[in-house]
Amino acid sequence: MAHDTDQTPLLSGPAPDPAARRDRAVRAAVAQGLIGPATPVAGLLDVTGIRASAAALHAAFDAVTAPGTPVLHAFAVKATPLVPVLRLLHRAGIGAEVASPGELALARAAGVPPARTVLDSPAKTAAELREALALGIAVNADNPEELARLDTLVASAPTASPLGLRVNPQIGAGSIGALSTATATSKFGVALRDEGARAWVVRAYLDRPWLTRLHTHSGSQGVPLELMAEGVRAVHALAEEINAAAGRRQIDTLDIGGGLPVNFSSDEETPTYAAYARLLASTVPGLFDGGYGLVTEFGRSLLAKHGTTLALVEYAKESGGRPIAVTHAGVQVATRTVYAPASWPLRIAAYDAQGLPRTGPLVAQDVAGPACFAGDLLAENQKLPRIAAGDHVAALDTGAYYFAQHYSYNSLARPGVYGYADGPDGTVRFATVREPQQVEEIVAESGGALREELTGL
Ligand SMILES: Cc1ncc(COP(=O)(O)O)c(C=O)c1O
């Protein structure tokens, strides 16, 4: 589906900022019918913003690494598992970090080469490991049992895969427990401070000359930068210890994970990659001196600010004196926010029926979703210009871990996803990233062809 026509005004003057680009895209999405009664919710992705974030990531690490240091920035596919997005990032010099057979298939479909792909999941099957090693994809083993599986595979066939071990520096939690991967009892990696663990890790490397990488990912949203940098420091110190014990630079690459948090409270993009890279350079000077190649695995920080969930307002009602906009975006596209609103508050922007920003006095309102439970709220008591039926609401900063990860409660259709950018004439152009799911597809995916299977038992 191509959407090249546009009824938004021509732009002149300097390139608009992300908020202005978003407003123009909403207006164009309404005008072009990407959103409407038949498809009352859609995901919009700002291609210009994604490219800018990829460039900022490259620039931040280029500024602190010794010339010639091999650096692979691998996008955490889980953040936005959409093939055209992975392709866009690949074209912007970003590889893929995958954590399931599905994510690996998406990265391959996007054309991300094995040498720019890293496999990291905590529950890799023997078959997955075999495939990764056959393809030459980098693998970080999670635990001693997985390392034993790698022993068998490495002994059975030659592989081009760089192999490493994930360790948990146990530096503590951030503000969101569910995303804190470096707690004392985290399920991820080898817990480095457990009794005997460090010595075991050193021995594991000395016994396996092919183990050349060391990996950590200390957490995502909610983990302070200083804590993340502490985790990287611990991993760098361990690599130095192992290399000293080996008497050679056995570990040649450090994978420092992702985790840069995102500011969900304004359009400002903070903290920046540059600030994190500078903090790493001052906390772990040896990280960037050229002694180690580097892998990063950022997800949320590359995509979150560039995604908007746009929904039609079906009704505007009141309950107990509280105005409620009943929209088509709820738990199916903003699962984390609906189930854990204190950890994942979202900014909402209100637009009128034509997709123009709503103005007027601010009124505390609920923005509700279409699902059948009381907690299905995108926002509770948020001050917005009074919303009317037929308006549109936009949940901002939802480009990562939101609309691309559909939750099929109430059999609500997966929305279409569209990338937007300025065309050569300055008007908004859309490209389809994912078609909206049709009701027939929901039936087919829900056993539609297996109707009689249970009745005959
Ligand atoms: C191993 C690993 N790397 C990278 C990431 C990406 O984290 P973020 O999206 O916070 O950058 C995750 C997220 O869960 C992860 O588990």
Short mmCIF file of C-alpha atoms and ligand atoms in Angstrom, two decimals:
data_model
loop_
_atom_site.label_atom_id
_atom_site.label_comp_id
_atom_site.label_asym_id
_atom_site.label_seq_id
_atom_site.Cartn_x
_atom_site.Cartn_y
_atom_site.Cartn_z
CA MET A 1 0.00 0.00 0.00
CA ALA A 2 1.49 3.37 -0.95
CA HIS A 3 0.27 6.60 0.53
CA ASP A 4 1.84 9.35 -1.43
CA THR A 5 -0.98 11.83 -1.63
CA ASP A 6 -1.07 14.46 1.02
CA GLN A 7 -3.27 17.31 1.97
CA THR A 8 -1.00 18.88 4.56
CA PRO A 9 0.38 22.30 3.76
CA LEU A 10 3.76 22.54 2.07
CA LEU A 11 6.56 23.25 4.43
CA SER A 12 9.04 25.99 4.02
CA GLY A 13 11.89 27.11 6.22
CA PRO A 14 13.97 24.94 8.56
CA ALA A 15 13.27 21.23 9.11
CA PRO A 16 10.56 20.79 11.74
CA ASP A 17 11.34 19.42 15.18
CA PRO A 18 10.06 15.95 16.14
CA ALA A 19 6.86 17.31 17.71
CA ALA A 20 6.08 19.35 14.61
CA ARG A 21 6.83 16.34 12.40
CA ARG A 22 4.48 14.25 14.53
CA ASP A 23 1.67 16.81 14.30
CA ARG A 24 2.02 16.94 10.53
CA ALA A 25 2.03 13.15 10.32
CA VAL A 26 -1.14 12.87 12.42
CA ARG A 27 -2.86 15.41 10.21
CA ALA A 28 -1.75 13.51 7.09
CA ALA A 29 -2.72 10.11 8.55
CA VAL A 30 -6.25 11.37 9.14
CA ALA A 31 -6.44 13.05 5.73
CA GLN A 32 -5.21 9.92 3.94
CA GLY A 33 -7.49 7.56 5.81
CA LEU A 34 -4.75 5.55 7.55
CA ILE A 35 -6.91 6.03 10.62
CA GLY A 36 -10.69 5.97 10.46
CA PRO A 37 -13.72 3.90 11.43
CA ALA A 38 -12.43 0.75 9.67
CA THR A 39 -8.93 1.03 11.13
CA PRO A 40 -9.41 3.03 14.32
CA VAL A 41 -5.87 2.64 15.68
CA ALA A 42 -2.49 2.89 13.92
CA GLY A 43 1.20 3.04 14.81
CA LEU A 44 3.25 5.83 13.25
CA LEU A 45 7.05 5.82 13.05
CA ASP A 46 9.16 8.91 12.40
CA VAL A 47 11.82 7.68 9.97
CA THR A 48 13.78 10.94 10.22
CA GLY A 49 13.94 10.56 14.00
CA ILE A 50 15.04 6.91 13.83
CA ARG A 51 17.85 7.80 11.42
CA ALA A 52 18.91 10.66 13.70
CA SER A 53 19.08 8.35 16.73
CA ALA A 54 21.16 5.79 14.81
CA ALA A 55 23.55 8.56 13.75
CA ALA A 56 23.74 9.88 17.32
CA LEU A 57 24.63 6.41 18.61
CA HIS A 58 27.45 6.03 16.08
CA ALA A 59 28.76 9.52 16.78
CA ALA A 60 28.69 9.08 20.56
CA PHE A 61 30.86 5.98 20.54
CA ASP A 62 33.08 7.18 17.67
CA ALA A 63 33.92 10.18 19.84
CA VAL A 64 35.31 8.06 22.69
CA THR A 65 36.79 4.94 21.03
CA ALA A 66 40.36 4.62 19.80
CA PRO A 67 40.54 4.80 15.99
CA GLY A 68 40.21 1.38 14.38
CA THR A 69 38.33 -0.22 17.29
CA PRO A 70 35.73 -2.67 15.94
CA VAL A 71 32.33 -1.54 17.23
CA LEU A 72 29.03 -3.28 16.47
CA HIS A 73 25.85 -1.52 17.53
CA ALA A 74 23.19 -4.24 17.47
CA PHE A 75 19.56 -3.17 17.82
CA ALA A 76 17.63 -5.21 20.42
CA VAL A 77 14.99 -6.59 18.06
CA LYS A 78 12.56 -7.18 20.95
CA ALA A 79 12.06 -3.42 21.16
CA THR A 80 10.47 -3.12 17.70
CA PRO A 81 10.30 -6.47 15.92
CA LEU A 82 9.34 -5.21 12.45
CA VAL A 83 11.35 -6.20 9.37
CA PRO A 84 11.29 -2.78 7.63
CA VAL A 85 12.52 -1.16 10.85
CA LEU A 86 15.38 -3.66 11.11
CA ARG A 87 16.17 -2.98 7.45
CA LEU A 88 16.19 0.79 8.01
CA LEU A 89 18.54 0.35 10.96
CA HIS A 90 20.74 -2.05 9.00
CA ARG A 91 21.05 0.58 6.28
CA ALA A 92 22.01 3.02 9.04
CA GLY A 93 24.86 0.71 10.13
CA ILE A 94 23.06 -0.98 13.04
CA GLY A 95 23.03 -4.78 13.43
CA ALA A 96 20.61 -6.98 15.38
CA GLU A 97 20.53 -8.50 18.85
CA VAL A 98 18.06 -11.40 18.80
CA ALA A 99 16.60 -13.47 21.61
CA SER A 100 14.37 -16.07 19.95
CA PRO A 101 14.04 -18.04 16.72
CA GLY A 102 11.39 -15.55 15.62
CA GLU A 103 13.64 -12.54 16.19
CA LEU A 104 16.49 -14.25 14.35
CA ALA A 105 14.15 -14.94 11.43
CA LEU A 106 13.12 -11.26 11.38
CA ALA A 107 16.74 -10.11 11.36
CA ARG A 108 17.54 -12.49 8.52
CA ALA A 109 14.47 -11.38 6.58
CA ALA A 110 15.71 -7.81 6.96
CA GLY A 111 19.05 -8.83 5.46
CA VAL A 112 21.12 -8.32 8.60
CA PRO A 113 24.21 -10.48 7.99
CA PRO A 114 25.23 -13.12 10.56
CA ALA A 115 28.42 -11.21 11.32
CA ARG A 116 26.25 -8.29 12.51
CA THR A 117 23.86 -10.43 14.57
CA VAL A 118 24.13 -11.45 18.24
CA LEU A 119 22.02 -14.17 19.94
CA ASP A 120 21.39 -13.64 23.64
CA SER A 121 18.28 -15.37 24.96
CA PRO A 122 18.21 -17.09 28.38
CA ALA A 123 16.60 -20.31 27.09
CA LYS A 124 18.26 -21.23 23.81
CA THR A 125 17.52 -24.75 22.63
CA ALA A 126 20.20 -27.07 21.31
CA ALA A 127 18.73 -26.62 17.82
CA GLU A 128 18.90 -22.81 18.08
CA LEU A 129 22.50 -22.95 19.18
CA ARG A 130 23.37 -25.33 16.35
CA GLU A 131 21.74 -23.03 13.79
CA ALA A 132 23.49 -19.96 15.18
CA LEU A 133 26.88 -21.64 15.07
CA ALA A 134 26.26 -22.94 11.56
CA LEU A 135 25.40 -19.40 10.43
CA GLY A 136 28.33 -17.78 12.25
CA ILE A 137 26.15 -15.66 14.52
CA ALA A 138 27.71 -14.43 17.77
CA VAL A 139 26.31 -16.25 20.81
CA ASN A 140 26.49 -15.30 24.46
CA ALA A 141 25.93 -18.36 26.66
CA ASP A 142 23.74 -17.66 29.65
CA ASN A 143 24.81 -20.33 32.10
CA PRO A 144 27.10 -23.33 32.68
CA GLU A 145 24.67 -25.79 31.12
CA GLU A 146 24.46 -23.75 27.96
CA LEU A 147 28.23 -23.51 27.88
CA ALA A 148 28.34 -27.33 28.01
CA ARG A 149 26.08 -27.41 24.94
CA LEU A 150 28.49 -25.06 23.18
CA ASP A 151 31.36 -27.40 24.13
CA THR A 152 29.64 -30.21 22.25
CA LEU A 153 28.84 -28.08 19.21
CA VAL A 154 32.30 -26.52 18.98
CA ALA A 155 33.85 -29.98 19.15
CA SER A 156 31.57 -31.34 16.44
CA ALA A 157 31.98 -28.72 13.67
CA PRO A 158 34.06 -25.63 12.97
CA THR A 159 32.23 -22.34 13.48
CA ALA A 160 32.83 -18.70 12.65
CA SER A 161 30.63 -17.61 15.57
CA PRO A 162 32.29 -15.41 18.16
CA LEU A 163 31.31 -16.96 21.50
CA GLY A 164 30.97 -15.38 24.89
CA LEU A 165 29.43 -15.74 28.32
CA ARG A 166 26.87 -13.46 29.94
CA VAL A 167 27.66 -12.48 33.50
CA ASN A 168 25.51 -10.71 36.04
CA PRO A 169 27.61 -8.22 38.01
CA GLN A 170 24.84 -8.13 40.69
CA ILE A 171 25.09 -4.37 41.02
CA GLY A 172 21.47 -3.96 42.09
CA ALA A 173 18.08 -2.90 40.81
CA GLY A 174 16.74 0.22 39.16
CA SER A 175 13.31 1.70 39.76
CA ILE A 176 11.44 -0.97 37.73
CA GLY A 177 12.05 -4.39 39.26
CA ALA A 178 10.79 -6.33 36.23
CA LEU A 179 13.44 -4.73 34.03
CA SER A 180 16.36 -4.92 36.45
CA THR A 181 18.59 -7.69 35.15
CA ALA A 182 21.55 -7.26 37.50
CA THR A 183 19.95 -7.97 40.87
CA ALA A 184 21.37 -10.53 43.29
CA THR A 185 18.90 -13.18 42.15
CA SER A 186 18.33 -12.19 38.50
CA LYS A 187 17.59 -15.06 36.11
CA PHE A 188 20.15 -13.75 33.61
CA GLY A 189 23.78 -14.81 33.20
CA VAL A 190 26.29 -16.20 35.68
CA ALA A 191 25.92 -14.40 39.02
CA LEU A 192 29.44 -13.09 39.47
CA ARG A 193 29.38 -12.40 43.20
CA ASP A 194 27.96 -15.80 44.18
CA GLU A 195 30.43 -17.92 46.10
CA GLY A 196 32.99 -19.49 43.81
CA ALA A 197 31.41 -18.01 40.68
CA ARG A 198 34.22 -15.68 39.67
CA ALA A 199 36.86 -18.40 39.92
CA TRP A 200 34.57 -20.70 37.95
CA VAL A 201 34.21 -18.13 35.18
CA VAL A 202 37.97 -17.57 34.95
CA ARG A 203 38.53 -21.35 34.74
CA ALA A 204 35.77 -21.70 32.14
CA TYR A 205 37.63 -19.28 29.86
CA LEU A 206 41.04 -20.84 30.45
CA ASP A 207 39.57 -24.23 29.52
CA ARG A 208 37.98 -22.87 26.35
CA PRO A 209 40.36 -20.92 24.14
CA TRP A 210 37.47 -20.24 21.76
CA LEU A 211 35.58 -18.21 24.36
CA THR A 212 36.53 -14.70 23.28
CA ARG A 213 33.70 -12.43 24.40
CA LEU A 214 32.21 -11.32 27.69
CA HIS A 215 28.67 -9.96 27.93
CA THR A 216 26.52 -8.07 30.39
CA HIS A 217 23.25 -6.16 30.20
CA SER A 218 22.54 -4.54 33.53
CA GLY A 219 18.97 -3.52 32.93
CA SER A 220 16.68 -1.31 30.95
CA GLN A 221 14.38 1.61 31.72
CA GLY A 222 14.73 2.68 35.34
CA VAL A 223 18.35 1.69 35.88
CA PRO A 224 20.47 4.81 36.54
CA LEU A 225 23.32 5.41 34.08
CA GLU A 226 25.87 5.28 36.89
CA LEU A 227 24.70 1.79 37.85
CA MET A 228 24.88 0.62 34.23
CA ALA A 229 28.40 2.00 34.00
CA GLU A 230 29.29 0.14 37.21
CA GLY A 231 28.14 -3.08 35.56
CA VAL A 232 30.34 -2.40 32.56
CA ARG A 233 33.26 -1.61 34.87
CA ALA A 234 32.83 -4.96 36.62
CA VAL A 235 32.81 -6.80 33.30
CA HIS A 236 35.88 -4.96 32.03
CA ALA A 237 37.75 -5.80 35.25
CA LEU A 238 36.80 -9.46 34.88
CA ALA A 239 38.01 -9.51 31.26
CA GLU A 240 41.34 -8.03 32.36
CA GLU A 241 41.64 -10.71 35.05
CA ILE A 242 40.88 -13.51 32.60
CA ASN A 243 43.30 -12.17 30.01
CA ALA A 244 46.02 -11.85 32.63
CA ALA A 245 45.41 -15.43 33.74
CA ALA A 246 45.47 -16.61 30.13
CA GLY A 247 48.66 -14.67 29.42
CA ARG A 248 47.12 -13.35 26.19
CA ARG A 249 44.20 -11.23 25.06
CA GLN A 250 41.81 -14.16 24.93
CA ILE A 251 38.80 -11.92 25.45
CA ASP A 252 38.90 -9.54 22.51
CA THR A 253 35.37 -8.11 22.63
CA LEU A 254 33.11 -6.78 25.37
CA ASP A 255 29.36 -6.74 24.83
CA ILE A 256 27.97 -4.05 27.13
CA GLY A 257 24.26 -4.59 26.40
CA GLY A 258 21.72 -1.81 25.99
CA GLY A 259 19.53 -0.14 28.57
CA LEU A 260 19.82 3.59 27.93
CA PRO A 261 16.61 4.92 29.52
CA VAL A 262 14.12 7.10 27.68
CA ASN A 263 12.48 10.30 28.86
CA PHE A 264 8.74 9.68 28.66
CA SER A 265 7.75 13.02 30.18
CA SER A 266 8.63 15.47 27.37
CA ASP A 267 9.90 15.60 23.80
CA GLU A 268 13.44 16.10 25.03
CA GLU A 269 15.74 13.17 24.19
CA THR A 270 17.60 12.63 27.42
CA PRO A 271 19.84 11.06 28.52
CA THR A 272 21.82 11.12 25.29
CA TYR A 273 24.10 8.44 23.89
CA ALA A 274 26.88 11.01 24.08
CA ALA A 275 26.36 11.46 27.83
CA TYR A 276 26.40 7.71 28.41
CA ALA A 277 29.50 7.20 26.25
CA ARG A 278 31.29 9.98 28.15
CA LEU A 279 30.26 8.45 31.48
CA LEU A 280 31.56 5.06 30.35
CA ALA A 281 34.82 6.66 29.24
CA SER A 282 35.34 8.23 32.66
CA THR A 283 34.15 5.20 34.68
CA VAL A 284 35.94 2.55 32.62
CA PRO A 285 38.78 4.30 30.73
CA GLY A 286 40.21 0.97 29.54
CA LEU A 287 37.00 0.19 27.67
CA PHE A 288 37.80 2.51 24.81
CA ASP A 289 41.59 2.29 24.52
CA GLY A 290 41.44 -0.09 21.57
CA GLY A 291 42.21 -3.20 23.61
CA TYR A 292 38.68 -4.53 23.15
CA GLY A 293 36.19 -4.54 20.34
CA LEU A 294 32.76 -3.44 21.48
CA VAL A 295 29.18 -4.60 21.01
CA THR A 296 26.18 -2.58 22.20
CA GLU A 297 22.53 -3.70 22.25
CA PHE A 298 20.34 -0.63 22.57
CA GLY A 299 16.63 -1.03 21.92
CA ARG A 300 14.27 1.44 23.57
CA SER A 301 16.55 4.45 23.15
CA LEU A 302 16.73 3.96 19.36
CA LEU A 303 12.99 3.74 18.74
CA ALA A 304 10.77 4.84 21.63
CA LYS A 305 10.68 8.57 20.93
CA HIS A 306 9.93 8.00 17.27
CA GLY A 307 6.67 6.09 17.62
CA THR A 308 3.13 7.40 18.08
CA THR A 309 0.03 5.31 18.69
CA LEU A 310 -2.86 7.13 17.08
CA ALA A 311 -6.44 6.18 17.92
CA LEU A 312 -9.92 7.35 17.08
CA VAL A 313 -12.13 8.49 19.95
CA GLU A 314 -15.36 6.52 19.65
CA TYR A 315 -17.25 8.13 22.52
CA ALA A 316 -16.77 10.86 25.11
CA LYS A 317 -18.68 10.21 28.31
CA GLU A 318 -18.65 11.07 32.02
CA SER A 319 -18.64 8.82 35.04
CA GLY A 320 -18.68 10.07 38.64
CA GLY A 321 -17.97 13.54 37.30
CA ARG A 322 -14.86 12.32 35.44
CA PRO A 323 -14.75 12.89 31.66
CA ILE A 324 -13.69 9.72 29.86
CA ALA A 325 -12.58 9.49 26.22
CA VAL A 326 -13.35 5.95 25.05
CA THR A 327 -10.74 5.25 22.36
CA HIS A 328 -9.54 2.29 20.33
CA ALA A 329 -6.06 2.15 21.90
CA GLY A 330 -5.72 0.30 25.16
CA VAL A 331 -4.15 -2.82 26.54
CA GLN A 332 -3.65 -4.38 23.10
CA VAL A 333 -1.14 -1.70 22.08
CA ALA A 334 0.05 -0.36 25.44
CA THR A 335 0.16 -3.48 27.56
CA ARG A 336 2.81 -2.32 30.01
CA THR A 337 1.14 1.01 30.66
CA VAL A 338 -2.25 -0.55 31.27
CA TYR A 339 -0.99 -3.25 33.64
CA ALA A 340 1.72 -1.19 35.35
CA PRO A 341 0.69 2.46 34.96
CA ALA A 342 2.94 3.75 37.73
CA SER A 343 6.05 2.40 35.98
CA TRP A 344 5.01 3.23 32.44
CA PRO A 345 3.03 6.50 32.31
CA LEU A 346 2.46 7.79 28.78
CA ARG A 347 1.96 11.31 27.51
CA ILE A 348 -1.22 11.77 25.52
CA ALA A 349 -1.77 14.38 22.83
CA ALA A 350 -5.28 15.30 21.73
CA TYR A 351 -6.19 16.04 18.10
CA ASP A 352 -9.52 17.00 16.61
CA ALA A 353 -11.50 15.10 13.97
CA GLN A 354 -9.26 16.52 11.21
CA GLY A 355 -6.09 15.60 13.07
CA LEU A 356 -5.23 19.14 14.15
CA PRO A 357 -3.95 19.66 17.70
CA ARG A 358 -6.86 20.30 20.07
CA THR A 359 -6.66 23.52 21.99
CA GLY A 360 -8.69 24.92 24.85
CA PRO A 361 -8.73 24.80 28.64
CA LEU A 362 -7.15 21.72 30.18
CA VAL A 363 -9.56 19.30 31.84
CA ALA A 364 -8.57 16.22 33.85
CA GLN A 365 -9.76 13.22 31.84
CA ASP A 366 -9.35 9.48 31.54
CA VAL A 367 -8.27 8.10 28.20
CA ALA A 368 -9.71 4.61 28.03
CA GLY A 369 -9.11 1.70 25.68
CA PRO A 370 -11.60 -0.64 24.03
CA ALA A 371 -10.93 -3.74 26.16
CA CYS A 372 -13.40 -5.25 28.60
CA PHE A 373 -11.83 -4.54 31.95
CA ALA A 374 -11.88 -1.45 34.12
CA GLY A 375 -8.12 -0.98 34.18
CA ASP A 376 -7.88 -0.57 30.41
CA LEU A 377 -6.76 3.06 30.60
CA LEU A 378 -4.02 4.72 28.55
CA ALA A 379 -4.06 7.61 31.00
CA GLU A 380 -5.93 8.37 34.18
CA ASN A 381 -6.86 11.88 35.27
CA GLN A 382 -4.55 13.49 32.70
CA LYS A 383 -5.08 17.18 31.94
CA LEU A 384 -5.90 17.65 28.27
CA PRO A 385 -8.09 19.91 26.16
CA ARG A 386 -11.60 18.48 26.37
CA ILE A 387 -11.80 15.49 24.02
CA ALA A 388 -14.92 14.84 21.91
CA ALA A 389 -16.21 11.81 20.01
CA GLY A 390 -14.62 11.68 16.57
CA ASP A 391 -11.37 13.26 17.84
CA HIS A 392 -8.06 11.44 17.88
CA VAL A 393 -5.69 10.74 20.72
CA ALA A 394 -2.00 9.97 20.38
CA ALA A 395 0.01 7.99 22.92
CA LEU A 396 3.51 9.43 22.55
CA ASP A 397 6.94 7.76 22.74
CA THR A 398 5.46 4.35 21.91
CA GLY A 399 7.94 3.31 19.21
CA ALA A 400 9.57 0.63 21.38
CA TYR A 401 7.90 -2.16 23.36
CA TYR A 402 4.41 -0.81 22.55
CA PHE A 403 2.34 -1.05 19.37
CA ALA A 404 4.70 -3.47 17.68
CA GLN A 405 4.10 -6.03 20.46
CA HIS A 406 0.44 -6.71 20.13
CA TYR A 407 -1.49 -8.28 23.00
CA SER A 408 -4.51 -10.06 21.60
CA TYR A 409 -6.93 -9.63 24.52
CA ASN A 410 -10.55 -9.38 23.33
CA SER A 411 -9.29 -10.49 19.89
CA LEU A 412 -8.60 -6.86 19.09
CA ALA A 413 -6.92 -6.48 15.68
CA ARG A 414 -3.22 -5.73 15.39
CA PRO A 415 -3.01 -2.18 14.07
CA GLY A 416 -1.25 -1.15 10.91
CA VAL A 417 2.14 0.51 11.32
CA TYR A 418 3.32 3.27 8.98
CA GLY A 419 6.64 5.04 8.71
CA TYR A 420 6.59 8.73 7.78
CA ALA A 421 9.06 11.18 6.36
CA ASP A 422 9.03 14.31 4.26
CA GLY A 423 8.82 13.76 0.54
CA PRO A 424 11.00 15.79 -1.84
CA ASP A 425 8.27 18.42 -2.08
CA GLY A 426 8.14 18.83 1.71
CA THR A 427 4.86 16.95 2.20
CA VAL A 428 4.40 13.95 4.48
CA ARG A 429 4.83 10.55 2.83
CA PHE A 430 3.92 7.24 4.44
CA ALA A 431 5.25 3.73 3.87
CA THR A 432 3.44 0.69 5.22
CA VAL A 433 5.54 -1.19 7.75
CA ARG A 434 2.85 -3.67 8.79
CA GLU A 435 -0.64 -4.05 7.32
CA PRO A 436 -3.55 -3.82 9.77
CA GLN A 437 -4.79 -7.27 10.78
CA GLN A 438 -8.14 -8.28 9.28
CA VAL A 439 -10.91 -9.99 11.23
CA GLU A 440 -10.59 -13.04 8.94
CA GLU A 441 -6.96 -13.35 9.99
CA ILE A 442 -7.96 -13.30 13.64
CA VAL A 443 -10.35 -16.18 13.00
CA ALA A 444 -7.68 -18.12 11.09
CA GLU A 445 -5.10 -17.59 13.85
CA SER A 446 -7.65 -18.67 16.44
CA GLY A 447 -8.23 -22.15 15.05
CA GLY A 448 -10.78 -21.17 12.42
CA ALA A 449 -9.80 -24.11 10.23
CA LEU A 450 -9.92 -26.51 13.20
CA ARG A 451 -13.53 -25.93 14.13
CA GLU A 452 -14.51 -29.57 14.68
CA GLU A 453 -11.24 -30.75 16.25
CA LEU A 454 -12.49 -30.82 19.85
CA THR A 455 -16.02 -32.02 19.30
CA GLY A 456 -14.86 -35.45 18.09
CA LEU A 457 -12.81 -36.30 21.19
C1 LIG B 1 20.25 -8.86 26.55
C2 LIG B 1 19.55 -7.60 26.24
N1 LIG B 1 20.17 -6.67 25.50
C3 LIG B 1 19.56 -5.52 25.17
C4 LIG B 1 18.29 -5.22 25.61
C5 LIG B 1 17.67 -3.91 25.20
O1 LIG B 1 17.44 -3.07 26.27
P1 LIG B 1 16.93 -1.59 26.02
O2 LIG B 1 15.75 -1.68 25.12
O3 LIG B 1 16.58 -1.07 27.37
O4 LIG B 1 18.05 -0.82 25.39
C6 LIG B 1 17.62 -6.13 26.41
C7 LIG B 1 16.26 -5.83 26.90
O5 LIG B 1 15.59 -6.56 27.54
C8 LIG B 1 18.26 -7.36 26.73
O6 LIG B 1 17.64 -8.28 27.47
#
